[in-house]
PDB file of C-alpha atoms and ligand atoms in Angstrom:
ATOM      1  CA  MET A   1    -218.077  22.885  79.932  1.00 84.00           C
ATOM      2  CA  ARG A   2    -216.475  21.824  76.437  1.00 96.00           C
ATOM      3  CA  LYS A   3    -218.464  19.276  74.908  1.00 97.00           C
ATOM      4  CA  PRO A   4    -216.156  16.268  73.888  1.00 98.00           C
ATOM      5  CA  LEU A   5    -215.302  15.607  70.260  1.00 98.00           C
ATOM      6  CA  VAL A   6    -214.400  12.380  69.110  1.00 98.00           C
ATOM      7  CA  ALA A   7    -213.146  11.663  65.659  1.00 98.00           C
ATOM      8  CA  GLY A   8    -212.161   8.887  63.618  1.00 98.00           C
ATOM      9  CA  ASN A   9    -209.419   9.453  61.130  1.00 98.00           C
ATOM     10  CA  TRP A  10    -209.655   6.548  58.656  1.00 98.00           C
ATOM     11  CA  LYS A  11    -206.608   7.487  56.951  1.00 98.00           C
ATOM     12  CA  MET A  12    -205.932   5.836  53.565  1.00 98.00           C
ATOM     13  CA  ASN A  13    -208.016   2.918  54.324  1.00 98.00           C
ATOM     14  CA  LEU A  14    -211.258   1.173  52.911  1.00 98.00           C
ATOM     15  CA  LEU A  15    -212.836   1.156  49.723  1.00 98.00           C
ATOM     16  CA  VAL A  16    -215.939   3.012  49.212  1.00 98.00           C
ATOM     17  CA  ALA A  17    -218.204   0.050  49.849  1.00 98.00           C
ATOM     18  CA  ASP A  18    -216.415  -0.772  53.106  1.00 98.00           C
ATOM     19  CA  ALA A  19    -216.282   2.880  54.039  1.00 98.00           C
ATOM     20  CA  VAL A  20    -220.171   3.091  53.812  1.00 98.00           C
ATOM     21  CA  LYS A  21    -220.549  -0.382  55.408  1.00 98.00           C
ATOM     22  CA  LEU A  22    -218.466   1.041  58.532  1.00 98.00           C
ATOM     23  CA  ALA A  23    -220.544   4.155  58.464  1.00 98.00           C
ATOM     24  CA  ASN A  24    -223.834   2.261  58.525  1.00 98.00           C
ATOM     25  CA  ALA A  25    -222.602  -0.021  61.548  1.00 98.00           C
ATOM     26  CA  LEU A  26    -221.660   2.953  63.568  1.00 98.00           C
ATOM     27  CA  LYS A  27    -224.917   4.732  63.206  1.00 98.00           C
ATOM     28  CA  PRO A  28    -227.134   2.362  65.364  1.00 98.00           C
ATOM     29  CA  LEU A  29    -224.213   1.829  67.954  1.00 98.00           C
ATOM     30  CA  VAL A  30    -223.973   5.651  68.632  1.00 98.00           C
ATOM     31  CA  GLN A  31    -227.240   6.990  67.952  1.00 98.00           C
ATOM     32  CA  ASP A  32    -228.409   7.409  71.473  1.00 97.00           C
ATOM     33  CA  VAL A  33    -225.159   8.916  72.661  1.00 97.00           C
ATOM     34  CA  THR A  34    -225.845  12.672  73.596  1.00 95.00           C
ATOM     35  CA  GLY A  35    -223.155  15.161  75.021  1.00 95.00           C
ATOM     36  CA  VAL A  36    -220.393  14.021  72.435  1.00 98.00           C
ATOM     37  CA  GLU A  37    -219.633  15.376  69.210  1.00 98.00           C
ATOM     38  CA  ILE A  38    -219.096  12.520  66.644  1.00 98.00           C
ATOM     39  CA  VAL A  39    -217.137  12.900  63.379  1.00 98.00           C
ATOM     40  CA  VAL A  40    -215.546  10.390  61.004  1.00 98.00           C
ATOM     41  CA  CYS A  41    -213.017  11.337  58.388  1.00 99.00           C
ATOM     42  CA  PRO A  42    -213.047   8.893  55.379  1.00 98.00           C
ATOM     43  CA  THR A  43    -210.722   9.234  52.358  1.00 98.00           C
ATOM     44  CA  PHE A  44    -211.604  11.738  49.697  1.00 98.00           C
ATOM     45  CA  ALA A  45    -212.814   9.038  47.325  1.00 98.00           C
ATOM     46  CA  ALA A  46    -215.526   7.838  49.800  1.00 98.00           C
ATOM     47  CA  LEU A  47    -216.769  11.256  51.072  1.00 98.00           C
ATOM     48  CA  HIS A  48    -219.660  11.498  48.934  1.00 98.00           C
ATOM     49  CA  ALA A  49    -221.022   8.031  49.489  1.00 98.00           C
ATOM     50  CA  VAL A  50    -220.572   8.153  53.337  1.00 98.00           C
ATOM     51  CA  GLY A  51    -221.960  11.717  53.496  1.00 98.00           C
ATOM     52  CA  LYS A  52    -224.977  10.241  51.929  1.00 98.00           C
ATOM     53  CA  ALA A  53    -224.996   7.187  54.372  1.00 98.00           C
ATOM     54  CA  LEU A  54    -224.734   9.506  57.457  1.00 98.00           C
ATOM     55  CA  GLU A  55    -227.480  11.740  56.533  1.00 98.00           C
ATOM     56  CA  GLY A  56    -229.918  12.279  59.451  1.00 97.00           C
ATOM     57  CA  SER A  57    -227.589  10.560  61.796  1.00 98.00           C
ATOM     58  CA  ASN A  58    -225.810  12.208  64.852  1.00 98.00           C
ATOM     59  CA  ILE A  59    -222.420  11.672  63.026  1.00 98.00           C
ATOM     60  CA  ALA A  60    -220.743  14.501  61.261  1.00 98.00           C
ATOM     61  CA  MET A  61    -218.233  14.102  58.341  1.00 98.00           C
ATOM     62  CA  GLY A  62    -214.626  15.472  58.205  1.00 98.00           C
ATOM     63  CA  ALA A  63    -211.916  15.326  55.436  1.00 98.00           C
ATOM     64  CA  GLN A  64    -208.422  14.441  56.281  1.00 98.00           C
ATOM     65  CA  ASN A  65    -206.865  17.549  54.625  1.00 98.00           C
ATOM     66  CA  CYS A  66    -207.696  20.336  52.059  1.00 98.00           C
ATOM     67  CA  TYR A  67    -206.035  22.806  49.936  1.00 98.00           C
ATOM     68  CA  PRO A  68    -206.316  26.630  50.504  1.00 98.00           C
ATOM     69  CA  LYS A  69    -207.679  27.622  47.173  1.00 98.00           C
ATOM     70  CA  GLU A  70    -211.436  27.599  45.904  1.00 98.00           C
ATOM     71  CA  SER A  71    -210.423  25.944  42.477  1.00 98.00           C
ATOM     72  CA  GLY A  72    -207.970  26.294  39.739  1.00 98.00           C
ATOM     73  CA  ALA A  73    -204.765  24.558  38.653  1.00 98.00           C
ATOM     74  CA  PHE A  74    -203.852  22.667  41.505  1.00 98.00           C
ATOM     75  CA  THR A  75    -203.813  19.027  40.165  1.00 98.00           C
ATOM     76  CA  GLY A  76    -204.785  16.459  42.652  1.00 97.00           C
ATOM     77  CA  GLU A  77    -205.982  18.825  45.477  1.00 98.00           C
ATOM     78  CA  LEU A  78    -209.551  19.554  46.956  1.00 98.00           C
ATOM     79  CA  SER A  79    -210.784  22.575  48.130  1.00 98.00           C
ATOM     80  CA  PRO A  80    -212.986  23.449  51.032  1.00 98.00           C
ATOM     81  CA  GLN A  81    -215.806  24.309  48.831  1.00 98.00           C
ATOM     82  CA  MET A  82    -215.627  20.793  47.469  1.00 98.00           C
ATOM     83  CA  LEU A  83    -215.551  19.131  50.819  1.00 98.00           C
ATOM     84  CA  LEU A  84    -218.748  21.277  51.892  1.00 98.00           C
ATOM     85  CA  ASP A  85    -220.353  20.266  48.760  1.00 98.00           C
ATOM     86  CA  VAL A  86    -220.070  16.319  49.557  1.00 98.00           C
ATOM     87  CA  GLY A  87    -221.498  16.912  53.076  1.00 98.00           C
ATOM     88  CA  CYS A  88    -218.025  17.520  55.142  1.00 98.00           C
ATOM     89  CA  SER A  89    -218.533  20.082  57.941  1.00 98.00           C
ATOM     90  CA  TRP A  90    -215.095  19.472  59.257  1.00 98.00           C
ATOM     91  CA  THR A  91    -211.325  18.902  57.998  1.00 98.00           C
ATOM     92  CA  ILE A  92    -208.303  17.683  59.842  1.00 98.00           C
ATOM     93  CA  ILE A  93    -205.432  20.115  59.143  1.00 98.00           C
ATOM     94  CA  GLY A  94    -201.733  19.536  60.105  1.00 98.00           C
ATOM     95  CA  HIS A  95    -201.727  15.835  60.811  1.00 98.00           C
ATOM     96  CA  SER A  96    -198.308  14.622  61.776  1.00 97.00           C
ATOM     97  CA  GLU A  97    -198.337  12.338  58.483  1.00 97.00           C
ATOM     98  CA  ARG A  98    -198.760  15.399  56.445  1.00 97.00           C
ATOM     99  CA  ARG A  99    -195.983  17.209  58.274  1.00 97.00           C
ATOM    100  CA  GLN A 100    -193.708  14.386  57.930  1.00 96.00           C
ATOM    101  CA  TYR A 101    -194.402  12.733  54.563  1.00 97.00           C
ATOM    102  CA  PHE A 102    -195.705  15.818  52.586  1.00 97.00           C
ATOM    103  CA  HIS A 103    -193.399  18.348  54.423  1.00 97.00           C
ATOM    104  CA  GLU A 104    -196.269  20.832  55.180  1.00 98.00           C
ATOM    105  CA  SER A 105    -195.007  23.678  57.185  1.00 98.00           C
ATOM    106  CA  ASP A 106    -196.255  25.694  59.817  1.00 98.00           C
ATOM    107  CA  ALA A 107    -196.910  28.579  57.684  1.00 98.00           C
ATOM    108  CA  PHE A 108    -198.659  26.527  55.052  1.00 98.00           C
ATOM    109  CA  LEU A 109    -200.817  24.817  57.519  1.00 98.00           C
ATOM    110  CA  ASN A 110    -201.681  28.182  58.754  1.00 98.00           C
ATOM    111  CA  GLU A 111    -202.575  29.233  55.384  1.00 98.00           C
ATOM    112  CA  LYS A 112    -204.722  26.306  55.025  1.00 98.00           C
ATOM    113  CA  LEU A 113    -206.557  26.555  58.520  1.00 98.00           C
ATOM    114  CA  LYS A 114    -207.401  30.132  57.575  1.00 97.00           C
ATOM    115  CA  PHE A 115    -208.818  29.320  54.342  1.00 98.00           C
ATOM    116  CA  ALA A 116    -210.958  26.520  55.527  1.00 98.00           C
ATOM    117  CA  LEU A 117    -212.450  28.294  58.064  1.00 97.00           C
ATOM    118  CA  ALA A 118    -213.228  31.249  55.984  1.00 96.00           C
ATOM    119  CA  SER A 119    -214.868  28.846  53.747  1.00 97.00           C
ATOM    120  CA  GLY A 120    -217.164  27.627  56.298  1.00 97.00           C
ATOM    121  CA  LEU A 121    -215.512  24.479  57.603  1.00 98.00           C
ATOM    122  CA  LYS A 122    -214.582  23.573  61.236  1.00 98.00           C
ATOM    123  CA  VAL A 123    -210.992  22.493  61.699  1.00 98.00           C
ATOM    124  CA  MET A 124    -209.231  19.820  63.959  1.00 98.00           C
ATOM    125  CA  PHE A 125    -205.789  21.358  63.973  1.00 98.00           C
ATOM    126  CA  CYS A 126    -203.111  18.691  64.900  1.00 98.00           C
ATOM    127  CA  ILE A 127    -199.858  19.288  66.862  1.00 98.00           C
ATOM    128  CA  GLY A 128    -197.464  17.000  68.480  1.00 98.00           C
ATOM    129  CA  GLU A 129    -193.982  16.473  69.109  1.00 97.00           C
ATOM    130  CA  THR A 130    -191.794  13.454  68.019  1.00 95.00           C
ATOM    131  CA  LEU A 131    -189.944  10.967  70.404  1.00 94.00           C
ATOM    132  CA  GLU A 132    -186.691  12.546  69.476  1.00 94.00           C
ATOM    133  CA  GLU A 133    -187.987  15.886  70.462  1.00 96.00           C
ATOM    134  CA  ARG A 134    -189.518  14.673  73.741  1.00 94.00           C
ATOM    135  CA  LYS A 135    -186.297  12.992  74.740  1.00 93.00           C
ATOM    136  CA  SER A 136    -184.217  15.946  73.950  1.00 96.00           C
ATOM    137  CA  GLY A 137    -186.394  18.289  76.070  1.00 96.00           C
ATOM    138  CA  LYS A 138    -187.659  20.080  73.009  1.00 97.00           C
ATOM    139  CA  MET A 139    -191.361  19.344  73.471  1.00 97.00           C
ATOM    140  CA  ASN A 140    -192.612  22.574  74.766  1.00 97.00           C
ATOM    141  CA  ASP A 141    -190.515  24.390  72.156  1.00 98.00           C
ATOM    142  CA  VAL A 142    -192.149  22.315  69.307  1.00 98.00           C
ATOM    143  CA  LEU A 143    -195.634  22.840  70.809  1.00 98.00           C
ATOM    144  CA  THR A 144    -195.118  26.409  71.155  1.00 98.00           C
ATOM    145  CA  ARG A 145    -193.853  27.083  67.578  1.00 98.00           C
ATOM    146  CA  GLN A 146    -196.638  24.808  66.170  1.00 98.00           C
ATOM    147  CA  VAL A 147    -199.379  26.569  68.147  1.00 98.00           C
ATOM    148  CA  THR A 148    -197.891  30.243  67.505  1.00 97.00           C
ATOM    149  CA  ASP A 149    -197.392  29.748  63.893  1.00 98.00           C
ATOM    150  CA  GLY A 150    -200.030  27.294  63.212  1.00 98.00           C
ATOM    151  CA  LEU A 151    -202.838  29.402  64.703  1.00 97.00           C
ATOM    152  CA  ALA A 152    -201.388  33.082  63.782  1.00 96.00           C
ATOM    153  CA  GLY A 153    -204.014  35.504  62.565  1.00 94.00           C
ATOM    154  CA  LEU A 154    -207.046  33.828  63.736  1.00 94.00           C
ATOM    155  CA  SER A 155    -209.458  36.095  65.206  1.00 83.00           C
ATOM    156  CA  GLU A 156    -210.554  35.460  68.733  1.00 73.00           C
ATOM    157  CA  GLU A 157    -214.157  34.832  69.219  1.00 72.00           C
ATOM    158  CA  ALA A 158    -215.347  34.108  65.613  1.00 76.00           C
ATOM    159  CA  ASP A 159    -212.767  31.486  64.710  1.00 89.00           C
ATOM    160  CA  PHE A 160    -212.347  29.483  67.972  1.00 91.00           C
ATOM    161  CA  ASP A 161    -216.009  28.221  68.104  1.00 90.00           C
ATOM    162  CA  ARG A 162    -214.838  26.204  64.951  1.00 96.00           C
ATOM    163  CA  VAL A 163    -211.396  25.058  65.878  1.00 97.00           C
ATOM    164  CA  ALA A 164    -210.167  22.127  67.890  1.00 98.00           C
ATOM    165  CA  VAL A 165    -206.577  21.428  68.607  1.00 98.00           C
ATOM    166  CA  ALA A 166    -205.693  17.659  68.519  1.00 98.00           C
ATOM    167  CA  TYR A 167    -202.651  17.056  70.669  1.00 98.00           C
ATOM    168  CA  GLU A 168    -200.984  13.942  68.983  1.00 97.00           C
ATOM    169  CA  PRO A 169    -197.396  12.933  70.035  1.00 97.00           C
ATOM    170  CA  VAL A 170    -195.959  11.375  67.004  1.00 95.00           C
ATOM    171  CA  TRP A 171    -194.668   8.639  68.906  1.00 94.00           C
ATOM    172  CA  ALA A 172    -198.158   7.517  70.141  1.00 94.00           C
ATOM    173  CA  ILE A 173    -199.714   7.482  66.497  1.00 92.00           C
ATOM    174  CA  GLY A 174    -200.202   3.951  65.236  1.00 89.00           C
ATOM    175  CA  THR A 175    -197.521   2.535  67.615  1.00 91.00           C
ATOM    176  CA  GLY A 176    -199.909   1.042  70.270  1.00 88.00           C
ATOM    177  CA  VAL A 177    -198.109   3.228  72.649  1.00 89.00           C
ATOM    178  CA  THR A 178    -200.491   5.671  74.351  1.00 91.00           C
ATOM    179  CA  ALA A 179    -199.342   8.672  76.368  1.00 92.00           C
ATOM    180  CA  THR A 180    -200.232   8.220  80.086  1.00 96.00           C
ATOM    181  CA  PRO A 181    -203.048  10.208  81.252  1.00 97.00           C
ATOM    182  CA  GLU A 182    -200.827  12.374  83.081  1.00 97.00           C
ATOM    183  CA  GLN A 183    -198.423  12.876  80.059  1.00 97.00           C
ATOM    184  CA  ALA A 184    -201.598  13.907  78.043  1.00 97.00           C
ATOM    185  CA  GLU A 185    -202.704  16.084  80.784  1.00 98.00           C
ATOM    186  CA  GLU A 186    -199.455  17.819  81.124  1.00 97.00           C
ATOM    187  CA  ALA A 187    -199.128  18.524  77.181  1.00 98.00           C
ATOM    188  CA  HIS A 188    -202.827  19.672  77.284  1.00 98.00           C
ATOM    189  CA  ARG A 189    -202.399  22.164  79.985  1.00 98.00           C
ATOM    190  CA  PHE A 190    -199.395  23.512  78.280  1.00 98.00           C
ATOM    191  CA  VAL A 191    -201.146  23.832  75.090  1.00 98.00           C
ATOM    192  CA  ARG A 192    -204.211  25.498  76.856  1.00 98.00           C
ATOM    193  CA  GLY A 193    -201.640  28.048  78.447  1.00 98.00           C
ATOM    194  CA  LEU A 194    -200.203  28.845  75.041  1.00 98.00           C
ATOM    195  CA  LEU A 195    -203.722  29.451  73.781  1.00 97.00           C
ATOM    196  CA  GLU A 196    -204.148  31.949  76.779  1.00 96.00           C
ATOM    197  CA  ASP A 197    -200.916  33.645  76.057  1.00 96.00           C
ATOM    198  CA  GLN A 198    -201.852  34.055  72.347  1.00 95.00           C
ATOM    199  CA  PHE A 199    -205.597  34.617  72.410  1.00 95.00           C
ATOM    200  CA  GLY A 200    -206.767  35.393  76.102  1.00 94.00           C
ATOM    201  CA  GLY A 201    -208.566  33.254  78.686  1.00 94.00           C
ATOM    202  CA  ASN A 202    -211.988  33.253  76.796  1.00 93.00           C
ATOM    203  CA  VAL A 203    -210.572  31.336  73.908  1.00 95.00           C
ATOM    204  CA  SER A 204    -208.266  29.019  75.913  1.00 96.00           C
ATOM    205  CA  GLU A 205    -211.214  27.951  78.227  1.00 96.00           C
ATOM    206  CA  LYS A 206    -213.479  27.117  75.176  1.00 95.00           C
ATOM    207  CA  VAL A 207    -210.982  25.519  72.696  1.00 97.00           C
ATOM    208  CA  ARG A 208    -211.512  21.920  72.665  1.00 97.00           C
ATOM    209  CA  ILE A 209    -208.114  19.807  72.954  1.00 98.00           C
ATOM    210  CA  GLN A 210    -208.197  16.377  71.599  1.00 98.00           C
ATOM    211  CA  TYR A 211    -205.759  13.767  72.324  1.00 97.00           C
ATOM    212  CA  GLY A 212    -204.617  11.229  69.707  1.00 97.00           C
ATOM    213  CA  GLY A 213    -202.318   8.395  69.610  1.00 96.00           C
ATOM    214  CA  SER A 214    -203.393   4.809  70.020  1.00 94.00           C
ATOM    215  CA  VAL A 215    -206.712   5.462  71.790  1.00 96.00           C
ATOM    216  CA  LYS A 216    -208.742   2.470  72.380  1.00 96.00           C
ATOM    217  CA  PRO A 217    -211.956   1.578  74.104  1.00 96.00           C
ATOM    218  CA  ASP A 218    -209.980   0.451  77.189  1.00 96.00           C
ATOM    219  CA  ASN A 219    -207.967   3.508  77.654  1.00 96.00           C
ATOM    220  CA  ALA A 220    -210.164   6.203  76.486  1.00 97.00           C
ATOM    221  CA  ALA A 221    -212.016   6.808  79.744  1.00 97.00           C
ATOM    222  CA  GLU A 222    -208.781   7.424  81.820  1.00 97.00           C
ATOM    223  CA  LEU A 223    -207.738   9.818  79.176  1.00 97.00           C
ATOM    224  CA  MET A 224    -211.210  11.733  79.152  1.00 97.00           C
ATOM    225  CA  ALA A 225    -211.221  11.675  82.829  1.00 97.00           C
ATOM    226  CA  LYS A 226    -208.491  14.392  82.734  1.00 98.00           C
ATOM    227  CA  PRO A 227    -209.835  17.937  83.061  1.00 97.00           C
ATOM    228  CA  ASN A 228    -207.954  19.181  79.835  1.00 98.00           C
ATOM    229  CA  VAL A 229    -208.738  16.337  77.585  1.00 98.00           C
ATOM    230  CA  ASP A 230    -211.792  17.221  75.594  1.00 98.00           C
ATOM    231  CA  GLY A 231    -212.107  14.174  73.324  1.00 98.00           C
ATOM    232  CA  SER A 232    -209.902  12.195  71.061  1.00 98.00           C
ATOM    233  CA  LEU A 233    -208.816  11.802  67.335  1.00 98.00           C
ATOM    234  CA  VAL A 234    -208.684   7.967  66.620  1.00 98.00           C
ATOM    235  CA  GLY A 235    -206.807   6.337  63.837  1.00 97.00           C
ATOM    236  CA  GLY A 236    -206.577   2.522  64.074  1.00 96.00           C
ATOM    237  CA  ALA A 237    -209.435   1.931  66.461  1.00 97.00           C
ATOM    238  CA  SER A 238    -211.874   3.895  64.417  1.00 98.00           C
ATOM    239  CA  LEU A 239    -211.764   1.356  61.525  1.00 98.00           C
ATOM    240  CA  LYS A 240    -214.025  -0.938  63.708  1.00 98.00           C
ATOM    241  CA  ALA A 241    -217.524   0.203  64.501  1.00 98.00           C
ATOM    242  CA  ASP A 242    -217.582  -1.362  67.829  1.00 98.00           C
ATOM    243  CA  GLY A 243    -214.327  -0.188  68.973  1.00 98.00           C
ATOM    244  CA  PHE A 244    -214.995   3.360  67.866  1.00 98.00           C
ATOM    245  CA  ALA A 245    -218.385   3.273  69.405  1.00 98.00           C
ATOM    246  CA  GLY A 246    -216.765   2.161  72.668  1.00 98.00           C
ATOM    247  CA  ILE A 247    -214.428   5.165  72.465  1.00 98.00           C
ATOM    248  CA  VAL A 248    -217.490   7.394  71.962  1.00 98.00           C
ATOM    249  CA  LYS A 249    -219.409   6.175  74.970  1.00 98.00           C
ATOM    250  CA  ALA A 250    -216.288   6.209  77.179  1.00 97.00           C
ATOM    251  CA  SER A 251    -216.233   9.860  76.234  1.00 96.00           C
ATOM    252  CA  ALA A 252    -219.770  10.659  77.084  1.00 93.00           C
TER     253      ALA A 252
HETATM  254  C1  LIG B 301    -204.256   9.517  64.103  1.00 72.66           C
HETATM  255  O1  LIG B 301    -204.170   8.996  63.092  1.00 72.66           O
HETATM  256  O2  LIG B 301    -204.587  10.563  64.341  1.00 72.66           O
HETATM  257  C2  LIG B 301    -204.075   8.592  65.324  1.00 72.66           C
HETATM  258  C3  LIG B 301    -204.223   9.061  66.531  1.00 72.66           C
HETATM  259  O3  LIG B 301    -203.658   7.155  64.920  1.00 72.66           O
HETATM  260  P1  LIG B 301    -203.868   5.942  66.134  1.00 72.66           P
HETATM  261  O4  LIG B 301    -205.067   5.916  66.750  1.00 72.66           O
HETATM  262  O5  LIG B 301    -203.860   4.792  65.134  1.00 72.66           O
HETATM  263  O6  LIG B 301    -202.685   6.153  66.881  1.00 72.66           O
END
């Protein structure tokens, strides 16, 4: 059994005081939830304060990105070591907004992934096709490339305890258009097959594949009911404590 992983990506939203307020509002709403791993990913600026607010709770914290060096002349970047220092146990890598707006390649994301894991972080590694790629029949090719190149070089057992794959069709992110549970299941099954081809059955059976793209409290349960959907990565709906708590509970 794979334990569902539900993560909120707060993106570039909330000043520190509002981020702490959201974390504090969320804590009592999910404190009795068992059987779901819960993560929130605030902005870099709010990590330290939110990390303090979450101490002793059942909510872990993640960053939205990291740079694959420990320290040095990399203006504007943060290392995994710095993220661990402020209380992160997770980071997102390869979100479609990083791929699209910041032109992060599969090779660079693979470098980040390996460095983050070696540094002790757990990673939600995002993949997903654009609408154009889906419509032109290239979805499977895109997912194959993102999985094959993005996860290249990971070592079977050790690394995959700490990696989740987030399938996030780009056309469903922030658009209000959710993949149907059938579309999500089809893509997740395909990705699990890629993992099996690349890393074998033990890995493919244990890796959690989250769905992301306009997940809301009222569609989370039907997505989670699919056998290959092991949680969600939630953007917009994670900015409201009751909405995110509803998604967490629907995933339990
Ligand atoms: C995301 O940012 O990963 C995401 C899925 O956003 P939203 O839930 O708003 O579509």
